[in-house]
Amino acid sequence: MNIRKIKLALTVGLLNAGQDNVLSAVKGLMLGFKEVGAFLGARLIGNERLNAALVRERYAIQFENCTLDLDLVSNPFTRSQSVQGFELH
């Protein structure tokens, strides 16, 4: 599996996505790579309030051959989300 290629494509795809639901965008982008395998599930592994309006959430998105840890900053009032970072392993 070429992790570098997947990270670069995921970064570019997220910049171009412009979707409100980042989790579904990431899932769709990752499923475009045969190397990652089938989607197994996503779970919230961390939740931290940054201030009155922002929440930092960390998700583990599992595929057959890898796991993507995704850090999001979201505003529950406006339902907006932005990616703070991700790690593929």
mmCIF file of N, CA, C and O in Angstrom:
data_model
loop_
_atom_site.group_PDB
_atom_site.id
_atom_site.type_symbol
_atom_site.label_atom_id
_atom_site.label_comp_id
_atom_site.label_asym_id
_atom_site.label_seq_id
_atom_site.Cartn_x
_atom_site.Cartn_y
_atom_site.Cartn_z
ATOM 1 N N MET A 1 0.851 -1.171 0.000
ATOM 2 C CA MET A 1 0.000 0.000 0.000
ATOM 3 C C MET A 1 0.897 1.236 0.000
ATOM 4 O O MET A 1 1.815 1.347 0.804
ATOM 5 N N ASN A 2 0.623 2.157 -0.890
ATOM 6 C CA ASN A 2 1.396 3.388 -0.983
ATOM 7 C C ASN A 2 0.726 4.464 -0.120
ATOM 8 O O ASN A 2 -0.154 5.200 -0.574
ATOM 9 N N ILE A 3 1.149 4.550 1.143
ATOM 10 C CA ILE A 3 0.519 5.463 2.097
ATOM 11 C C ILE A 3 0.718 6.916 1.682
ATOM 12 O O ILE A 3 -0.187 7.735 1.814
ATOM 13 N N ARG A 4 1.880 7.213 1.150
ATOM 14 C CA ARG A 4 2.159 8.601 0.724
ATOM 15 C C ARG A 4 1.184 9.057 -0.366
ATOM 16 O O ARG A 4 0.664 10.171 -0.329
ATOM 17 N N LYS A 5 0.940 8.183 -1.319
ATOM 18 C CA LYS A 5 0.004 8.487 -2.413
ATOM 19 C C LYS A 5 -1.416 8.699 -1.879
ATOM 20 O O LYS A 5 -2.120 9.618 -2.286
ATOM 21 N N ILE A 6 -1.826 7.862 -0.943
ATOM 22 C CA ILE A 6 -3.169 7.967 -0.371
ATOM 23 C C ILE A 6 -3.312 9.262 0.425
ATOM 24 O O ILE A 6 -4.318 9.962 0.316
ATOM 25 N N LYS A 7 -2.293 9.604 1.225
ATOM 26 C CA LYS A 7 -2.340 10.842 2.011
ATOM 27 C C LYS A 7 -2.451 12.071 1.111
ATOM 28 O O LYS A 7 -3.232 12.984 1.386
ATOM 29 N N LEU A 8 -1.666 12.089 0.045
ATOM 30 C CA LEU A 8 -1.713 13.224 -0.876
ATOM 31 C C LEU A 8 -3.070 13.330 -1.565
ATOM 32 O O LEU A 8 -3.672 14.410 -1.631
ATOM 33 N N ALA A 9 -3.596 12.212 -2.038
ATOM 34 C CA ALA A 9 -4.899 12.225 -2.704
ATOM 35 C C ALA A 9 -6.016 12.602 -1.733
ATOM 36 O O ALA A 9 -6.946 13.328 -2.103
ATOM 37 N N LEU A 10 -5.914 12.152 -0.493
ATOM 38 C CA LEU A 10 -6.920 12.492 0.511
ATOM 39 C C LEU A 10 -6.876 13.982 0.842
ATOM 40 O O LEU A 10 -7.915 14.627 0.968
ATOM 41 N N THR A 11 -5.681 14.535 0.944
ATOM 42 C CA THR A 11 -5.537 15.972 1.207
ATOM 43 C C THR A 11 -6.152 16.797 0.087
ATOM 44 O O THR A 11 -6.943 17.711 0.332
ATOM 45 N N VAL A 12 -5.824 16.473 -1.144
ATOM 46 C CA VAL A 12 -6.361 17.212 -2.293
ATOM 47 C C VAL A 12 -7.875 17.017 -2.387
ATOM 48 O O VAL A 12 -8.621 17.965 -2.630
ATOM 49 N N GLY A 13 -8.330 15.801 -2.162
ATOM 50 C CA GLY A 13 -9.763 15.524 -2.221
ATOM 51 C C GLY A 13 -10.546 16.291 -1.174
ATOM 52 O O GLY A 13 -11.632 16.795 -1.445
ATOM 53 N N LEU A 14 -10.002 16.404 0.041
ATOM 54 C CA LEU A 14 -10.691 17.151 1.094
ATOM 55 C C LEU A 14 -10.708 18.650 0.798
ATOM 56 O O LEU A 14 -11.684 19.332 1.110
ATOM 57 N N LEU A 15 -9.647 19.148 0.203
ATOM 58 C CA LEU A 15 -9.626 20.567 -0.175
ATOM 59 C C LEU A 15 -10.682 20.879 -1.232
ATOM 60 O O LEU A 15 -11.291 21.941 -1.216
ATOM 61 N N ASN A 16 -10.908 19.934 -2.123
ATOM 62 C CA ASN A 16 -11.861 20.144 -3.214
ATOM 63 C C ASN A 16 -13.288 19.719 -2.869
ATOM 64 O O ASN A 16 -14.207 20.041 -3.598
ATOM 65 N N ALA A 17 -13.463 18.985 -1.771
ATOM 66 C CA ALA A 17 -14.769 18.400 -1.461
ATOM 67 C C ALA A 17 -15.823 19.451 -1.165
ATOM 68 O O ALA A 17 -16.896 19.452 -1.740
ATOM 69 N N GLY A 18 -15.581 20.335 -0.208
ATOM 70 C CA GLY A 18 -16.547 21.360 0.141
ATOM 71 C C GLY A 18 -17.859 20.818 0.680
ATOM 72 O O GLY A 18 -18.890 21.440 0.530
ATOM 73 N N GLN A 19 -17.842 19.649 1.296
ATOM 74 C CA GLN A 19 -19.060 19.050 1.837
ATOM 75 C C GLN A 19 -19.209 19.403 3.302
ATOM 76 O O GLN A 19 -18.246 19.676 4.001
ATOM 77 N N ASP A 20 -20.450 19.368 3.772
ATOM 78 C CA ASP A 20 -20.707 19.615 5.180
ATOM 79 C C ASP A 20 -20.343 18.407 6.038
ATOM 80 O O ASP A 20 -19.888 18.548 7.158
ATOM 81 N N ASN A 21 -20.538 17.212 5.522
ATOM 82 C CA ASN A 21 -20.256 16.004 6.278
ATOM 83 C C ASN A 21 -18.888 15.467 5.876
ATOM 84 O O ASN A 21 -18.751 14.754 4.886
ATOM 85 N N VAL A 22 -17.892 15.795 6.665
ATOM 86 C CA VAL A 22 -16.520 15.420 6.355
ATOM 87 C C VAL A 22 -16.327 13.910 6.450
ATOM 88 O O VAL A 22 -15.599 13.333 5.645
ATOM 89 N N LEU A 23 -16.978 13.263 7.397
ATOM 90 C CA LEU A 23 -16.814 11.810 7.541
ATOM 91 C C LEU A 23 -17.235 11.054 6.287
ATOM 92 O O LEU A 23 -16.554 10.135 5.847
ATOM 93 N N SER A 24 -18.344 11.429 5.707
ATOM 94 C CA SER A 24 -18.781 10.738 4.491
ATOM 95 C C SER A 24 -17.872 11.072 3.310
ATOM 96 O O SER A 24 -17.639 10.229 2.448
ATOM 97 N N ALA A 25 -17.334 12.286 3.276
ATOM 98 C CA ALA A 25 -16.404 12.656 2.208
ATOM 99 C C ALA A 25 -15.123 11.836 2.309
ATOM 100 O O ALA A 25 -14.617 11.332 1.302
ATOM 101 N N VAL A 26 -14.598 11.681 3.525
ATOM 102 C CA VAL A 26 -13.387 10.889 3.735
ATOM 103 C C VAL A 26 -13.637 9.434 3.372
ATOM 104 O O VAL A 26 -12.826 8.805 2.690
ATOM 105 N N LYS A 27 -14.757 8.896 3.791
ATOM 106 C CA LYS A 27 -15.098 7.507 3.468
ATOM 107 C C LYS A 27 -15.144 7.309 1.961
ATOM 108 O O LYS A 27 -14.586 6.353 1.427
ATOM 109 N N GLY A 28 -15.808 8.212 1.264
ATOM 110 C CA GLY A 28 -15.905 8.109 -0.189
ATOM 111 C C GLY A 28 -14.557 8.214 -0.877
ATOM 112 O O GLY A 28 -14.273 7.464 -1.820
ATOM 113 N N LEU A 29 -13.709 9.116 -0.393
ATOM 114 C CA LEU A 29 -12.374 9.262 -0.987
ATOM 115 C C LEU A 29 -11.522 8.021 -0.741
ATOM 116 O O LEU A 29 -10.826 7.554 -1.636
ATOM 117 N N MET A 30 -11.578 7.503 0.465
ATOM 118 C CA MET A 30 -10.773 6.321 0.801
ATOM 119 C C MET A 30 -11.233 5.085 0.038
ATOM 120 O O MET A 30 -10.414 4.247 -0.337
ATOM 121 N N LEU A 31 -12.529 4.960 -0.203
ATOM 122 C CA LEU A 31 -13.027 3.798 -0.935
ATOM 123 C C LEU A 31 -12.593 3.815 -2.398
ATOM 124 O O LEU A 31 -12.717 2.804 -3.092
ATOM 125 N N GLY A 32 -12.077 4.949 -2.869
ATOM 126 C CA GLY A 32 -11.538 5.037 -4.217
ATOM 127 C C GLY A 32 -10.208 4.309 -4.378
ATOM 128 O O GLY A 32 -9.727 4.115 -5.489
ATOM 129 N N PHE A 33 -9.599 3.895 -3.283
ATOM 130 C CA PHE A 33 -8.334 3.168 -3.321
ATOM 131 C C PHE A 33 -8.586 1.692 -3.044
ATOM 132 O O PHE A 33 -9.111 1.326 -1.998
ATOM 133 N N LYS A 34 -8.199 0.858 -3.968
ATOM 134 C CA LYS A 34 -8.402 -0.583 -3.803
ATOM 135 C C LYS A 34 -7.582 -1.132 -2.646
ATOM 136 O O LYS A 34 -7.983 -2.094 -1.999
ATOM 137 N N GLU A 35 -6.421 -0.492 -2.378
ATOM 138 C CA GLU A 35 -5.509 -0.998 -1.356
ATOM 139 C C GLU A 35 -6.098 -0.982 0.053
ATOM 140 O O GLU A 35 -5.713 -1.775 0.897
ATOM 141 N N VAL A 36 -7.015 -0.050 0.335
ATOM 142 C CA VAL A 36 -7.526 0.087 1.698
ATOM 143 C C VAL A 36 -8.553 -0.989 2.031
ATOM 144 O O VAL A 36 -8.756 -1.300 3.198
ATOM 145 N N GLY A 37 -9.190 -1.550 1.048
ATOM 146 C CA GLY A 37 -10.186 -2.590 1.279
ATOM 147 C C GLY A 37 -11.552 -2.003 1.594
ATOM 148 O O GLY A 37 -11.810 -0.819 1.407
ATOM 149 N N ALA A 38 -12.414 -2.824 2.123
ATOM 150 C CA ALA A 38 -13.793 -2.438 2.414
ATOM 151 C C ALA A 38 -13.865 -1.620 3.695
ATOM 152 O O ALA A 38 -13.034 -1.744 4.593
ATOM 153 N N PHE A 39 -14.889 -0.798 3.765
ATOM 154 C CA PHE A 39 -15.153 0.014 4.954
ATOM 155 C C PHE A 39 -15.704 -0.881 6.061
ATOM 156 O O PHE A 39 -16.644 -1.635 5.852
ATOM 157 N N LEU A 40 -15.095 -0.782 7.252
ATOM 158 C CA LEU A 40 -15.538 -1.604 8.384
ATOM 159 C C LEU A 40 -16.324 -0.815 9.420
ATOM 160 O O LEU A 40 -17.144 -1.384 10.135
ATOM 161 N N GLY A 41 -16.062 0.478 9.516
ATOM 162 C CA GLY A 41 -16.796 1.277 10.485
ATOM 163 C C GLY A 41 -16.006 2.489 10.940
ATOM 164 O O GLY A 41 -14.805 2.605 10.711
ATOM 165 N N ALA A 42 -16.714 3.392 11.612
ATOM 166 C CA ALA A 42 -16.092 4.592 12.168
ATOM 167 C C ALA A 42 -16.571 4.743 13.604
ATOM 168 O O ALA A 42 -17.724 4.455 13.919
ATOM 169 N N ARG A 43 -15.654 5.164 14.465
ATOM 170 C CA ARG A 43 -16.047 5.382 15.858
ATOM 171 C C ARG A 43 -15.359 6.624 16.404
ATOM 172 O O ARG A 43 -14.249 6.969 16.010
ATOM 173 N N LEU A 44 -16.049 7.287 17.293
ATOM 174 C CA LEU A 44 -15.528 8.471 17.960
ATOM 175 C C LEU A 44 -14.597 8.006 19.071
ATOM 176 O O LEU A 44 -15.008 7.245 19.946
ATOM 177 N N ILE A 45 -13.336 8.461 19.037
ATOM 178 C CA ILE A 45 -12.385 8.035 20.066
ATOM 179 C C ILE A 45 -11.965 9.184 20.977
ATOM 180 O O ILE A 45 -11.259 8.961 21.952
ATOM 181 N N GLY A 46 -12.396 10.394 20.661
ATOM 182 C CA GLY A 46 -12.067 11.528 21.524
ATOM 183 C C GLY A 46 -12.988 12.692 21.252
ATOM 184 O O GLY A 46 -13.419 12.916 20.124
ATOM 185 N N ASN A 47 -13.310 13.419 22.309
ATOM 186 C CA ASN A 47 -14.215 14.561 22.195
ATOM 187 C C ASN A 47 -13.774 15.594 23.226
ATOM 188 O O ASN A 47 -13.776 15.302 24.420
ATOM 189 N N GLU A 48 -13.391 16.782 22.776
ATOM 190 C CA GLU A 48 -12.872 17.809 23.671
ATOM 191 C C GLU A 48 -13.466 19.169 23.298
ATOM 192 O O GLU A 48 -13.402 19.584 22.149
ATOM 193 N N ARG A 49 -14.048 19.838 24.262
ATOM 194 C CA ARG A 49 -14.597 21.165 24.017
ATOM 195 C C ARG A 49 -13.451 22.173 24.027
ATOM 196 O O ARG A 49 -12.685 22.253 24.977
ATOM 197 N N LEU A 50 -13.332 22.946 22.928
ATOM 198 C CA LEU A 50 -12.280 23.961 22.827
ATOM 199 C C LEU A 50 -12.727 25.298 23.408
ATOM 200 O O LEU A 50 -11.942 26.004 24.031
ATOM 201 N N ASN A 51 -13.974 25.659 23.153
ATOM 202 C CA ASN A 51 -14.587 26.857 23.732
ATOM 203 C C ASN A 51 -16.103 26.674 23.665
ATOM 204 O O ASN A 51 -16.585 25.582 23.425
ATOM 205 N N ALA A 52 -16.830 27.744 23.869
ATOM 206 C CA ALA A 52 -18.290 27.630 23.922
ATOM 207 C C ALA A 52 -18.900 27.165 22.597
ATOM 208 O O ALA A 52 -19.979 26.580 22.587
ATOM 209 N N ALA A 53 -18.205 27.406 21.491
ATOM 210 C CA ALA A 53 -18.788 27.087 20.192
ATOM 211 C C ALA A 53 -18.095 25.950 19.447
ATOM 212 O O ALA A 53 -18.673 25.385 18.527
ATOM 213 N N LEU A 54 -16.870 25.592 19.824
ATOM 214 C CA LEU A 54 -16.105 24.621 19.043
ATOM 215 C C LEU A 54 -15.792 23.362 19.837
ATOM 216 O O LEU A 54 -15.497 23.412 21.025
ATOM 217 N N VAL A 55 -15.836 22.240 19.125
ATOM 218 C CA VAL A 55 -15.547 20.940 19.705
ATOM 219 C C VAL A 55 -14.517 20.244 18.822
ATOM 220 O O VAL A 55 -14.659 20.225 17.592
ATOM 221 N N ARG A 56 -13.491 19.675 19.453
ATOM 222 C CA ARG A 56 -12.515 18.872 18.716
ATOM 223 C C ARG A 56 -12.898 17.414 18.877
ATOM 224 O O ARG A 56 -13.060 16.914 19.992
ATOM 225 N N GLU A 57 -13.053 16.725 17.750
ATOM 226 C CA GLU A 57 -13.447 15.320 17.746
ATOM 227 C C GLU A 57 -12.385 14.509 17.027
ATOM 228 O O GLU A 57 -11.835 14.951 16.021
ATOM 229 N N ARG A 58 -12.093 13.333 17.550
ATOM 230 C CA ARG A 58 -11.141 12.428 16.901
ATOM 231 C C ARG A 58 -11.869 11.125 16.579
ATOM 232 O O ARG A 58 -12.478 10.515 17.456
ATOM 233 N N TYR A 59 -11.814 10.741 15.313
ATOM 234 C CA TYR A 59 -12.481 9.530 14.828
ATOM 235 C C TYR A 59 -11.446 8.521 14.334
ATOM 236 O O TYR A 59 -10.419 8.901 13.777
ATOM 237 N N ALA A 60 -11.740 7.258 14.518
ATOM 238 C CA ALA A 60 -10.984 6.168 13.914
ATOM 239 C C ALA A 60 -11.881 5.563 12.839
ATOM 240 O O ALA A 60 -12.952 5.037 13.140
ATOM 241 N N ILE A 61 -11.457 5.679 11.606
ATOM 242 C CA ILE A 61 -12.220 5.149 10.477
ATOM 243 C C ILE A 61 -11.480 3.906 9.996
ATOM 244 O O ILE A 61 -10.362 3.997 9.517
ATOM 245 N N GLN A 62 -12.115 2.749 10.156
ATOM 246 C CA GLN A 62 -11.446 1.484 9.894
ATOM 247 C C GLN A 62 -11.841 0.901 8.546
ATOM 248 O O GLN A 62 -13.021 0.853 8.189
ATOM 249 N N PHE A 63 -10.804 0.456 7.843
ATOM 250 C CA PHE A 63 -10.948 -0.266 6.589
ATOM 251 C C PHE A 63 -10.266 -1.615 6.774
ATOM 252 O O PHE A 63 -9.600 -1.846 7.788
ATOM 253 N N GLU A 64 -10.398 -2.506 5.824
ATOM 254 C CA GLU A 64 -9.827 -3.844 5.954
ATOM 255 C C GLU A 64 -8.309 -3.814 6.164
ATOM 256 O O GLU A 64 -7.778 -4.585 6.941
ATOM 257 N N ASN A 65 -7.608 -2.925 5.466
ATOM 258 C CA ASN A 65 -6.151 -2.943 5.467
ATOM 259 C C ASN A 65 -5.492 -1.759 6.170
ATOM 260 O O ASN A 65 -4.263 -1.692 6.207
ATOM 261 N N CYS A 66 -6.257 -0.839 6.700
ATOM 262 C CA CYS A 66 -5.669 0.321 7.367
ATOM 263 C C CYS A 66 -6.714 1.018 8.231
ATOM 264 O O CYS A 66 -7.896 0.720 8.160
ATOM 265 N N THR A 67 -6.227 1.947 9.049
ATOM 266 C CA THR A 67 -7.094 2.772 9.879
ATOM 267 C C THR A 67 -6.695 4.222 9.675
ATOM 268 O O THR A 67 -5.508 4.548 9.640
ATOM 269 N N LEU A 68 -7.680 5.084 9.554
ATOM 270 C CA LEU A 68 -7.443 6.513 9.405
ATOM 271 C C LEU A 68 -7.932 7.208 10.669
ATOM 272 O O LEU A 68 -9.112 7.122 11.011
ATOM 273 N N ASP A 69 -7.010 7.867 11.381
ATOM 274 C CA ASP A 69 -7.379 8.688 12.533
ATOM 275 C C ASP A 69 -7.606 10.098 12.027
ATOM 276 O O ASP A 69 -6.711 10.702 11.433
ATOM 277 N N LEU A 70 -8.787 10.631 12.255
ATOM 278 C CA LEU A 70 -9.195 11.917 11.710
ATOM 279 C C LEU A 70 -9.529 12.879 12.839
ATOM 280 O O LEU A 70 -10.342 12.569 13.701
ATOM 281 N N ASP A 71 -8.870 14.041 12.845
ATOM 282 C CA ASP A 71 -9.151 15.090 13.825
ATOM 283 C C ASP A 71 -10.014 16.159 13.172
ATOM 284 O O ASP A 71 -9.635 16.733 12.146
ATOM 285 N N LEU A 72 -11.174 16.423 13.770
ATOM 286 C CA LEU A 72 -12.099 17.427 13.255
ATOM 287 C C LEU A 72 -12.338 18.501 14.302
ATOM 288 O O LEU A 72 -12.371 18.220 15.492
ATOM 289 N N VAL A 73 -12.530 19.717 13.834
ATOM 290 C CA VAL A 73 -13.026 20.791 14.686
ATOM 291 C C VAL A 73 -14.410 21.121 14.140
ATOM 292 O O VAL A 73 -14.568 21.421 12.961
ATOM 293 N N SER A 74 -15.409 21.021 15.002
ATOM 294 C CA SER A 74 -16.776 21.249 14.540
ATOM 295 C C SER A 74 -17.484 22.265 15.417
ATOM 296 O O SER A 74 -17.149 22.451 16.589
ATOM 297 N N ASN A 75 -18.455 22.907 14.817
ATOM 298 C CA ASN A 75 -19.313 23.851 15.511
ATOM 299 C C ASN A 75 -20.714 23.250 15.499
ATOM 300 O O ASN A 75 -21.365 23.214 14.451
ATOM 301 N N PRO A 76 -21.196 22.769 16.634
ATOM 302 C CA PRO A 76 -22.506 22.115 16.648
ATOM 303 C C PRO A 76 -23.668 23.064 16.354
ATOM 304 O O PRO A 76 -24.728 22.621 15.919
ATOM 305 N N PHE A 77 -23.473 24.353 16.557
ATOM 306 C CA PHE A 77 -24.547 25.314 16.303
ATOM 307 C C PHE A 77 -24.746 25.552 14.809
ATOM 308 O O PHE A 77 -25.873 25.619 14.328
ATOM 309 N N THR A 78 -23.641 25.672 14.063
ATOM 310 C CA THR A 78 -23.741 25.893 12.621
ATOM 311 C C THR A 78 -23.594 24.601 11.821
ATOM 312 O O THR A 78 -23.733 24.606 10.605
ATOM 313 N N ARG A 79 -23.272 23.509 12.519
ATOM 314 C CA ARG A 79 -23.053 22.200 11.908
ATOM 315 C C ARG A 79 -21.934 22.219 10.871
ATOM 316 O O ARG A 79 -21.977 21.492 9.882
ATOM 317 N N SER A 80 -20.941 23.057 11.089
ATOM 318 C CA SER A 80 -19.801 23.105 10.183
ATOM 319 C C SER A 80 -18.668 22.264 10.768
ATOM 320 O O SER A 80 -18.532 22.123 11.980
ATOM 321 N N GLN A 81 -17.874 21.691 9.877
ATOM 322 C CA GLN A 81 -16.748 20.857 10.282
ATOM 323 C C GLN A 81 -15.533 21.224 9.440
ATOM 324 O O GLN A 81 -15.668 21.545 8.264
ATOM 325 N N SER A 82 -14.365 21.151 10.056
ATOM 326 C CA SER A 82 -13.126 21.324 9.308
ATOM 327 C C SER A 82 -12.112 20.319 9.829
ATOM 328 O O SER A 82 -12.098 19.964 11.002
ATOM 329 N N VAL A 83 -11.260 19.853 8.926
ATOM 330 C CA VAL A 83 -10.259 18.853 9.264
ATOM 331 C C VAL A 83 -9.072 19.563 9.891
ATOM 332 O O VAL A 83 -8.522 20.496 9.318
ATOM 333 N N GLN A 84 -8.669 19.093 11.068
ATOM 334 C CA GLN A 84 -7.486 19.625 11.720
ATOM 335 C C GLN A 84 -6.262 18.799 11.342
ATOM 336 O O GLN A 84 -5.171 19.301 11.275
ATOM 337 N N GLY A 85 -6.455 17.525 11.075
ATOM 338 C CA GLY A 85 -5.366 16.657 10.666
ATOM 339 C C GLY A 85 -5.829 15.221 10.562
ATOM 340 O O GLY A 85 -6.937 14.881 10.981
ATOM 341 N N PHE A 86 -4.974 14.369 10.005
ATOM 342 C CA PHE A 86 -5.287 12.955 9.924
ATOM 343 C C PHE A 86 -4.007 12.155 9.895
ATOM 344 O O PHE A 86 -2.938 12.673 9.548
ATOM 345 N N GLU A 87 -4.128 10.894 10.275
ATOM 346 C CA GLU A 87 -2.991 9.972 10.274
ATOM 347 C C GLU A 87 -3.475 8.632 9.743
ATOM 348 O O GLU A 87 -4.502 8.114 10.181
ATOM 349 N N LEU A 88 -2.731 8.094 8.819
ATOM 350 C CA LEU A 88 -3.088 6.823 8.207
ATOM 351 C C LEU A 88 -2.098 5.763 8.669
ATOM 352 O O LEU A 88 -0.898 5.945 8.586
ATOM 353 N N HIS A 89 -2.613 4.686 9.211
ATOM 354 C CA HIS A 89 -1.740 3.579 9.618
ATOM 355 C C HIS A 89 -2.454 2.253 9.465
ATOM 356 O O HIS A 89 -3.605 2.161 9.220
#
